[in-house]
JSON list of C-alpha atoms in Angstrom, two decimals:
[
{"chain": "E", "resi": 1415, "resn": "MET", "atom": "CA", "xyz": [292.55, 208.33, 130.79]},
{"chain": "E", "resi": 1416, "resn": "PHE", "atom": "CA", "xyz": [294.84, 205.03, 129.69]},
{"chain": "E", "resi": 1417, "resn": "TYR", "atom": "CA", "xyz": [294.63, 201.53, 130.68]},
{"chain": "E", "resi": 1418, "resn": "ASP", "atom": "CA", "xyz": [296.39, 198.35, 130.08]},
{"chain": "E", "resi": 1419, "resn": "TYR", "atom": "CA", "xyz": [296.42, 194.67, 131.68]},
{"chain": "E", "resi": 1420, "resn": "PHE", "atom": "CA", "xyz": [299.14, 193.18, 133.73]},
{"chain": "E", "resi": 1421, "resn": "GLU", "atom": "CA", "xyz": [299.51, 189.39, 134.36]},
{"chain": "E", "resi": 1422, "resn": "THR", "atom": "CA", "xyz": [300.75, 188.67, 137.74]},
{"chain": "E", "resi": 1423, "resn": "GLY", "atom": "CA", "xyz": [301.39, 184.99, 137.43]},
{"chain": "E", "resi": 1424, "resn": "LEU", "atom": "CA", "xyz": [300.10, 184.49, 141.04]},
{"chain": "E", "resi": 1425, "resn": "ILE", "atom": "CA", "xyz": [296.90, 186.28, 141.25]},
{"chain": "E", "resi": 1426, "resn": "GLY", "atom": "CA", "xyz": [295.68, 186.78, 137.65]},
{"chain": "E", "resi": 1427, "resn": "THR", "atom": "CA", "xyz": [295.62, 189.78, 135.66]},
{"chain": "E", "resi": 1428, "resn": "LEU", "atom": "CA", "xyz": [295.29, 193.37, 136.89]},
{"chain": "E", "resi": 1429, "resn": "THR", "atom": "CA", "xyz": [293.83, 196.24, 135.03]},
{"chain": "E", "resi": 1430, "resn": "LEU", "atom": "CA", "xyz": [295.94, 199.41, 135.31]},
{"chain": "E", "resi": 1431, "resn": "VAL", "atom": "CA", "xyz": [294.52, 202.77, 134.73]},
{"chain": "E", "resi": 1432, "resn": "ALA", "atom": "CA", "xyz": [296.20, 205.94, 134.77]},
{"chain": "E", "resi": 1433, "resn": "ASP", "atom": "CA", "xyz": [296.26, 209.41, 133.40]},
{"chain": "E", "resi": 1434, "resn": "HIS", "atom": "CA", "xyz": [299.21, 212.07, 133.14]},
{"chain": "E", "resi": 1435, "resn": "GLN", "atom": "CA", "xyz": [299.00, 212.86, 136.97]},
{"chain": "E", "resi": 1436, "resn": "GLY", "atom": "CA", "xyz": [299.78, 209.15, 137.83]},
{"chain": "E", "resi": 1437, "resn": "LEU", "atom": "CA", "xyz": [298.23, 205.62, 138.55]},
{"chain": "E", "resi": 1438, "resn": "ARG", "atom": "CA", "xyz": [294.52, 206.11, 139.43]},
{"chain": "E", "resi": 1439, "resn": "HIS", "atom": "CA", "xyz": [293.30, 202.29, 139.68]},
{"chain": "E", "resi": 1440, "resn": "ILE", "atom": "CA", "xyz": [294.53, 198.69, 140.15]},
{"chain": "E", "resi": 1441, "resn": "ALA", "atom": "CA", "xyz": [291.63, 196.41, 139.49]},
{"chain": "E", "resi": 1442, "resn": "PHE", "atom": "CA", "xyz": [291.40, 192.73, 140.02]},
{"chain": "E", "resi": 1443, "resn": "ALA", "atom": "CA", "xyz": [289.84, 190.55, 137.69]},
{"chain": "E", "resi": 1444, "resn": "THR", "atom": "CA", "xyz": [288.18, 188.69, 140.54]},
{"chain": "E", "resi": 1445, "resn": "SER", "atom": "CA", "xyz": [286.66, 191.63, 141.97]},
{"chain": "E", "resi": 1446, "resn": "ARG", "atom": "CA", "xyz": [283.13, 191.57, 143.08]},
{"chain": "E", "resi": 1447, "resn": "THR", "atom": "CA", "xyz": [282.55, 194.99, 141.36]},
{"chain": "E", "resi": 1448, "resn": "PRO", "atom": "CA", "xyz": [284.82, 194.81, 138.23]},
{"chain": "E", "resi": 1449, "resn": "LEU", "atom": "CA", "xyz": [286.27, 198.03, 136.83]},
{"chain": "E", "resi": 1450, "resn": "THR", "atom": "CA", "xyz": [284.55, 199.11, 133.69]},
{"chain": "E", "resi": 1451, "resn": "VAL", "atom": "CA", "xyz": [286.73, 200.13, 131.01]},
{"chain": "E", "resi": 1452, "resn": "HIS", "atom": "CA", "xyz": [285.29, 203.21, 129.41]},
{"chain": "E", "resi": 1453, "resn": "PRO", "atom": "CA", "xyz": [285.06, 203.69, 125.45]},
{"chain": "E", "resi": 1454, "resn": "ASP", "atom": "CA", "xyz": [286.94, 207.22, 125.78]},
{"chain": "E", "resi": 1455, "resn": "TRP", "atom": "CA", "xyz": [289.99, 205.40, 127.56]},
{"chain": "E", "resi": 1456, "resn": "ARG", "atom": "CA", "xyz": [292.90, 204.60, 125.25]},
{"chain": "E", "resi": 1457, "resn": "ARG", "atom": "CA", "xyz": [294.98, 201.38, 125.74]},
{"chain": "E", "resi": 1458, "resn": "ASP", "atom": "CA", "xyz": [298.58, 202.40, 125.98]},
{"chain": "E", "resi": 1459, "resn": "ALA", "atom": "CA", "xyz": [301.26, 199.88, 127.30]},
{"chain": "E", "resi": 1460, "resn": "ALA", "atom": "CA", "xyz": [303.88, 202.67, 127.37]},
{"chain": "E", "resi": 1461, "resn": "ILE", "atom": "CA", "xyz": [302.24, 204.59, 129.97]},
{"chain": "E", "resi": 1462, "resn": "PHE", "atom": "CA", "xyz": [302.43, 201.45, 132.35]},
{"chain": "E", "resi": 1463, "resn": "THR", "atom": "CA", "xyz": [306.35, 200.67, 131.58]},
{"chain": "E", "resi": 1464, "resn": "GLU", "atom": "CA", "xyz": [307.49, 201.46, 135.09]},
{"chain": "E", "resi": 1465, "resn": "ALA", "atom": "CA", "xyz": [304.45, 200.45, 137.14]},
{"chain": "E", "resi": 1466, "resn": "LYS", "atom": "CA", "xyz": [304.84, 196.94, 135.08]},
{"chain": "E", "resi": 1467, "resn": "THR", "atom": "CA", "xyz": [308.48, 196.70, 135.97]},
{"chain": "E", "resi": 1468, "resn": "GLN", "atom": "CA", "xyz": [307.80, 197.36, 139.72]},
{"chain": "E", "resi": 1469, "resn": "LEU", "atom": "CA", "xyz": [304.87, 195.27, 139.73]},
{"chain": "E", "resi": 1470, "resn": "ARG", "atom": "CA", "xyz": [306.75, 192.15, 138.17]},
{"chain": "E", "resi": 1471, "resn": "ALA", "atom": "CA", "xyz": [309.68, 192.65, 140.69]},
{"chain": "E", "resi": 1472, "resn": "TYR", "atom": "CA", "xyz": [307.13, 192.47, 143.58]},
{"chain": "E", "resi": 1473, "resn": "PHE", "atom": "CA", "xyz": [305.33, 189.36, 142.19]},
{"chain": "E", "resi": 1474, "resn": "LYS", "atom": "CA", "xyz": [308.92, 188.01, 142.17]},
{"chain": "E", "resi": 1475, "resn": "GLY", "atom": "CA", "xyz": [309.66, 188.82, 145.70]},
{"chain": "E", "resi": 1476, "resn": "GLU", "atom": "CA", "xyz": [312.35, 191.32, 144.69]},
{"chain": "E", "resi": 1477, "resn": "ARG", "atom": "CA", "xyz": [310.37, 194.52, 145.44]},
{"chain": "E", "resi": 1478, "resn": "ARG", "atom": "CA", "xyz": [309.31, 195.71, 149.17]},
{"chain": "E", "resi": 1479, "resn": "TYR", "atom": "CA", "xyz": [307.70, 199.05, 148.31]},
{"chain": "E", "resi": 1480, "resn": "PHE", "atom": "CA", "xyz": [306.70, 200.98, 145.04]},
{"chain": "E", "resi": 1481, "resn": "ASP", "atom": "CA", "xyz": [307.92, 204.48, 143.87]},
{"chain": "E", "resi": 1482, "resn": "LEU", "atom": "CA", "xyz": [305.41, 205.51, 141.43]},
{"chain": "E", "resi": 1483, "resn": "PRO", "atom": "CA", "xyz": [303.31, 208.63, 140.80]},
{"chain": "E", "resi": 1484, "resn": "LEU", "atom": "CA", "xyz": [299.96, 207.83, 142.39]},
{"chain": "E", "resi": 1485, "resn": "ALA", "atom": "CA", "xyz": [296.61, 209.89, 141.70]},
{"chain": "E", "resi": 1486, "resn": "PRO", "atom": "CA", "xyz": [293.97, 208.27, 143.68]},
{"chain": "E", "resi": 1487, "resn": "GLU", "atom": "CA", "xyz": [290.83, 210.05, 144.11]},
{"chain": "E", "resi": 1488, "resn": "GLY", "atom": "CA", "xyz": [289.04, 210.10, 147.48]},
{"chain": "E", "resi": 1489, "resn": "THR", "atom": "CA", "xyz": [287.97, 211.99, 150.46]},
{"chain": "E", "resi": 1490, "resn": "VAL", "atom": "CA", "xyz": [290.36, 213.61, 152.85]},
{"chain": "E", "resi": 1491, "resn": "PHE", "atom": "CA", "xyz": [289.76, 210.97, 155.47]},
{"chain": "E", "resi": 1492, "resn": "GLN", "atom": "CA", "xyz": [290.08, 207.92, 152.72]},
{"chain": "E", "resi": 1493, "resn": "LYS", "atom": "CA", "xyz": [293.37, 209.72, 151.65]},
{"chain": "E", "resi": 1494, "resn": "ALA", "atom": "CA", "xyz": [294.82, 209.54, 155.12]},
{"chain": "E", "resi": 1495, "resn": "VAL", "atom": "CA", "xyz": [293.87, 205.97, 155.86]},
{"chain": "E", "resi": 1496, "resn": "TRP", "atom": "CA", "xyz": [295.67, 205.19, 152.46]},
{"chain": "E", "resi": 1497, "resn": "GLN", "atom": "CA", "xyz": [298.71, 207.08, 153.51]},
{"chain": "E", "resi": 1498, "resn": "ALA", "atom": "CA", "xyz": [298.81, 205.06, 156.88]},
{"chain": "E", "resi": 1499, "resn": "LEU", "atom": "CA", "xyz": [298.39, 201.97, 154.83]},
{"chain": "E", "resi": 1500, "resn": "SER", "atom": "CA", "xyz": [301.64, 202.93, 152.79]},
{"chain": "E", "resi": 1501, "resn": "THR", "atom": "CA", "xyz": [303.44, 202.72, 156.28]},
{"chain": "E", "resi": 1502, "resn": "ILE", "atom": "CA", "xyz": [302.70, 199.14, 156.97]},
{"chain": "E", "resi": 1503, "resn": "PRO", "atom": "CA", "xyz": [305.98, 197.33, 156.76]},
{"chain": "E", "resi": 1504, "resn": "TYR", "atom": "CA", "xyz": [306.36, 194.47, 153.85]},
{"chain": "E", "resi": 1505, "resn": "GLY", "atom": "CA", "xyz": [305.87, 191.24, 155.39]},
{"chain": "E", "resi": 1506, "resn": "SER", "atom": "CA", "xyz": [303.89, 192.51, 158.28]},
{"chain": "E", "resi": 1507, "resn": "VAL", "atom": "CA", "xyz": [300.02, 192.65, 159.06]},
{"chain": "E", "resi": 1508, "resn": "THR", "atom": "CA", "xyz": [298.43, 195.22, 161.31]},
{"chain": "E", "resi": 1509, "resn": "SER", "atom": "CA", "xyz": [294.96, 195.82, 162.59]},
{"chain": "E", "resi": 1510, "resn": "TYR", "atom": "CA", "xyz": [292.33, 198.22, 161.52]},
{"chain": "E", "resi": 1511, "resn": "LYS", "atom": "CA", "xyz": [292.53, 199.86, 164.98]},
{"chain": "E", "resi": 1512, "resn": "TRP", "atom": "CA", "xyz": [296.31, 200.43, 164.53]},
{"chain": "E", "resi": 1513, "resn": "VAL", "atom": "CA", "xyz": [295.35, 202.35, 161.00]},
{"chain": "E", "resi": 1514, "resn": "ALA", "atom": "CA", "xyz": [292.70, 204.21, 163.08]},
{"chain": "E", "resi": 1515, "resn": "GLU", "atom": "CA", "xyz": [295.26, 205.23, 165.58]},
{"chain": "E", "resi": 1516, "resn": "GLN", "atom": "CA", "xyz": [297.53, 206.43, 162.84]},
{"chain": "E", "resi": 1517, "resn": "VAL", "atom": "CA", "xyz": [294.99, 208.70, 161.23]},
{"chain": "E", "resi": 1518, "resn": "GLY", "atom": "CA", "xyz": [294.24, 210.18, 164.66]},
{"chain": "E", "resi": 1519, "resn": "ASN", "atom": "CA", "xyz": [290.79, 208.69, 165.26]},
{"chain": "E", "resi": 1520, "resn": "PRO", "atom": "CA", "xyz": [291.41, 205.40, 167.44]},
{"chain": "E", "resi": 1521, "resn": "ARG", "atom": "CA", "xyz": [287.45, 205.12, 167.46]},
{"chain": "E", "resi": 1522, "resn": "ALA", "atom": "CA", "xyz": [287.23, 205.25, 163.67]},
{"chain": "E", "resi": 1523, "resn": "VAL", "atom": "CA", "xyz": [287.83, 201.32, 163.24]},
{"chain": "E", "resi": 1524, "resn": "ARG", "atom": "CA", "xyz": [284.82, 200.81, 161.04]},
{"chain": "E", "resi": 1525, "resn": "ALA", "atom": "CA", "xyz": [285.52, 203.91, 159.01]},
{"chain": "E", "resi": 1526, "resn": "VAL", "atom": "CA", "xyz": [289.05, 202.83, 158.54]},
{"chain": "E", "resi": 1527, "resn": "GLY", "atom": "CA", "xyz": [287.53, 199.43, 157.30]},
{"chain": "E", "resi": 1528, "resn": "ALA", "atom": "CA", "xyz": [285.32, 201.22, 154.83]},
{"chain": "E", "resi": 1529, "resn": "ALA", "atom": "CA", "xyz": [288.18, 203.42, 153.36]},
{"chain": "E", "resi": 1530, "resn": "ASN", "atom": "CA", "xyz": [290.35, 200.50, 153.21]},
{"chain": "E", "resi": 1531, "resn": "GLY", "atom": "CA", "xyz": [287.84, 198.74, 151.19]},
{"chain": "E", "resi": 1532, "resn": "LYS", "atom": "CA", "xyz": [287.53, 201.79, 149.10]},
{"chain": "E", "resi": 1533, "resn": "ASN", "atom": "CA", "xyz": [291.39, 201.94, 148.11]},
{"chain": "E", "resi": 1534, "resn": "PRO", "atom": "CA", "xyz": [291.97, 202.16, 144.48]},
{"chain": "E", "resi": 1535, "resn": "LEU", "atom": "CA", "xyz": [295.50, 201.14, 144.49]},
{"chain": "E", "resi": 1536, "resn": "PRO", "atom": "CA", "xyz": [295.48, 197.92, 145.97]},
{"chain": "E", "resi": 1537, "resn": "ILE", "atom": "CA", "xyz": [299.09, 196.19, 146.48]},
{"chain": "E", "resi": 1538, "resn": "VAL", "atom": "CA", "xyz": [300.96, 199.60, 145.57]},
{"chain": "E", "resi": 1539, "resn": "VAL", "atom": "CA", "xyz": [298.82, 200.87, 148.70]},
{"chain": "E", "resi": 1540, "resn": "PRO", "atom": "CA", "xyz": [299.00, 197.59, 150.67]},
{"chain": "E", "resi": 1541, "resn": "CYS", "atom": "CA", "xyz": [295.62, 197.43, 151.90]},
{"chain": "E", "resi": 1542, "resn": "HIS", "atom": "CA", "xyz": [296.00, 193.37, 152.29]},
{"chain": "E", "resi": 1543, "resn": "ARG", "atom": "CA", "xyz": [298.22, 193.94, 154.99]},
{"chain": "E", "resi": 1544, "resn": "VAL", "atom": "CA", "xyz": [295.37, 194.77, 157.22]},
{"chain": "E", "resi": 1545, "resn": "ILE", "atom": "CA", "xyz": [293.81, 191.95, 159.16]},
{"chain": "E", "resi": 1546, "resn": "GLY", "atom": "CA", "xyz": [291.11, 191.54, 161.87]},
{"chain": "E", "resi": 1547, "resn": "SER", "atom": "CA", "xyz": [292.12, 192.17, 165.49]},
{"chain": "E", "resi": 1548, "resn": "ASN", "atom": "CA", "xyz": [291.59, 188.58, 166.25]},
{"chain": "E", "resi": 1549, "resn": "GLY", "atom": "CA", "xyz": [294.13, 187.57, 163.44]},
{"chain": "E", "resi": 1550, "resn": "THR", "atom": "CA", "xyz": [291.46, 186.33, 160.87]},
{"chain": "E", "resi": 1551, "resn": "LEU", "atom": "CA", "xyz": [291.62, 187.73, 157.34]},
{"chain": "E", "resi": 1552, "resn": "THR", "atom": "CA", "xyz": [288.91, 190.14, 156.50]},
{"chain": "E", "resi": 1553, "resn": "GLY", "atom": "CA", "xyz": [287.15, 191.22, 153.15]},
{"chain": "E", "resi": 1554, "resn": "PHE", "atom": "CA", "xyz": [289.54, 192.18, 150.36]},
{"chain": "E", "resi": 1555, "resn": "GLY", "atom": "CA", "xyz": [288.43, 193.66, 146.92]},
{"chain": "E", "resi": 1556, "resn": "GLY", "atom": "CA", "xyz": [290.31, 190.62, 145.14]},
{"chain": "E", "resi": 1557, "resn": "GLY", "atom": "CA", "xyz": [288.87, 188.17, 147.22]},
{"chain": "E", "resi": 1558, "resn": "LEU", "atom": "CA", "xyz": [290.27, 186.56, 150.60]},
{"chain": "E", "resi": 1559, "resn": "GLY", "atom": "CA", "xyz": [292.18, 183.89, 148.12]},
{"chain": "E", "resi": 1560, "resn": "VAL", "atom": "CA", "xyz": [293.99, 186.98, 146.49]},
{"chain": "E", "resi": 1561, "resn": "LYS", "atom": "CA", "xyz": [294.85, 188.32, 150.00]},
{"chain": "E", "resi": 1562, "resn": "GLU", "atom": "CA", "xyz": [296.17, 185.04, 151.09]},
{"chain": "E", "resi": 1563, "resn": "ARG", "atom": "CA", "xyz": [298.33, 184.80, 148.45]},
{"chain": "E", "resi": 1564, "resn": "LEU", "atom": "CA", "xyz": [299.71, 188.33, 148.60]},
{"chain": "E", "resi": 1565, "resn": "LEU", "atom": "CA", "xyz": [300.39, 187.90, 152.35]},
{"chain": "E", "resi": 1566, "resn": "ALA", "atom": "CA", "xyz": [302.08, 184.48, 151.77]},
{"chain": "E", "resi": 1567, "resn": "LEU", "atom": "CA", "xyz": [304.32, 185.91, 149.13]},
{"chain": "E", "resi": 1568, "resn": "GLU", "atom": "CA", "xyz": [305.63, 188.71, 151.33]},
{"chain": "E", "resi": 1569, "resn": "LYS", "atom": "CA", "xyz": [305.96, 186.46, 154.16]},
{"chain": "E", "resi": 1570, "resn": "ASP", "atom": "CA", "xyz": [308.12, 184.02, 152.18]},
{"chain": "E", "resi": 1571, "resn": "ALA", "atom": "CA", "xyz": [310.27, 186.86, 150.52]},
{"chain": "E", "resi": 1572, "resn": "TRP", "atom": "CA", "xyz": [310.68, 188.70, 153.71]},
{"chain": "E", "resi": 1573, "resn": "GLN", "atom": "CA", "xyz": [311.70, 185.63, 155.87]},
{"chain": "E", "resi": 1574, "resn": "SER", "atom": "CA", "xyz": [314.25, 184.59, 153.29]},
{"chain": "E", "resi": 1575, "resn": "ALA", "atom": "CA", "xyz": [315.71, 188.29, 153.56]},
{"chain": "E", "resi": 1576, "resn": "HIS", "atom": "CA", "xyz": [315.89, 188.60, 157.29]},
{"chain": "E", "resi": 1577, "resn": "THR", "atom": "CA", "xyz": [317.61, 186.89, 160.37]},
{"chain": "E", "resi": 1578, "resn": "PRO", "atom": "CA", "xyz": [315.42, 185.04, 162.94]},
{"chain": "E", "resi": 1579, "resn": "ALA", "atom": "CA", "xyz": [315.91, 188.07, 165.29]},
{"chain": "E", "resi": 1580, "resn": "GLU", "atom": "CA", "xyz": [314.58, 190.54, 162.82]},
{"chain": "E", "resi": 1581, "resn": "ARG", "atom": "CA", "xyz": [311.58, 188.22, 162.16]},
{"chain": "E", "resi": 1582, "resn": "PHE", "atom": "CA", "xyz": [311.01, 188.23, 165.96]},
{"chain": "E", "resi": 1583, "resn": "THR", "atom": "CA", "xyz": [311.14, 192.00, 166.16]},
{"chain": "E", "resi": 1584, "resn": "ASP", "atom": "CA", "xyz": [308.68, 192.27, 163.25]},
{"chain": "E", "resi": 1585, "resn": "VAL", "atom": "CA", "xyz": [306.05, 189.56, 164.95]},
{"chain": "E", "resi": 1586, "resn": "ALA", "atom": "CA", "xyz": [306.24, 191.51, 168.29]},
{"chain": "E", "resi": 1587, "resn": "TRP", "atom": "CA", "xyz": [305.31, 194.83, 166.50]},
{"chain": "E", "resi": 1588, "resn": "ALA", "atom": "CA", "xyz": [302.43, 193.08, 164.53]},
{"chain": "E", "resi": 1589, "resn": "LEU", "atom": "CA", "xyz": [301.25, 191.75, 167.87]},
{"chain": "E", "resi": 1590, "resn": "LYS", "atom": "CA", "xyz": [301.59, 194.85, 169.47]},
{"chain": "E", "resi": 1591, "resn": "SER", "atom": "CA", "xyz": [299.50, 196.46, 166.76]}
]
């Protein structure tokens, strides 16, 4: 396993973890349960060159999606939830109910919340785009302040790149969800 650190300039330092299959973890320094770097892991910046390039562009508001090899570990249900999270458009938010519907189990809202909370690849798999059905921010591994900053970053970058008509369509989609 390999690891390195990435300074975001917005939300602090992230710990990146990967192996030859792909990116396995992105961990926040602000997490309530910090990632432990194991003694047998090797720090290797070269492994993370592309991930850092894409993350840097994201934090500059220039990247809307990621194209990286990912290798998260989880249950079949968790992986289905993480796949559904990956379809939430940049600059948008949706509800846990919408995610539950996407995985074919509309009543599994709490299970979706638990799977969302176990997402090992936040930002790249955008779990921060899921909010409470009443529009409030809900738990986030990096803390609600980090979630707020990520959503603000996306909102600002997205609005500057879209017309008012496009923004209206997106707001209608988010409210429907």
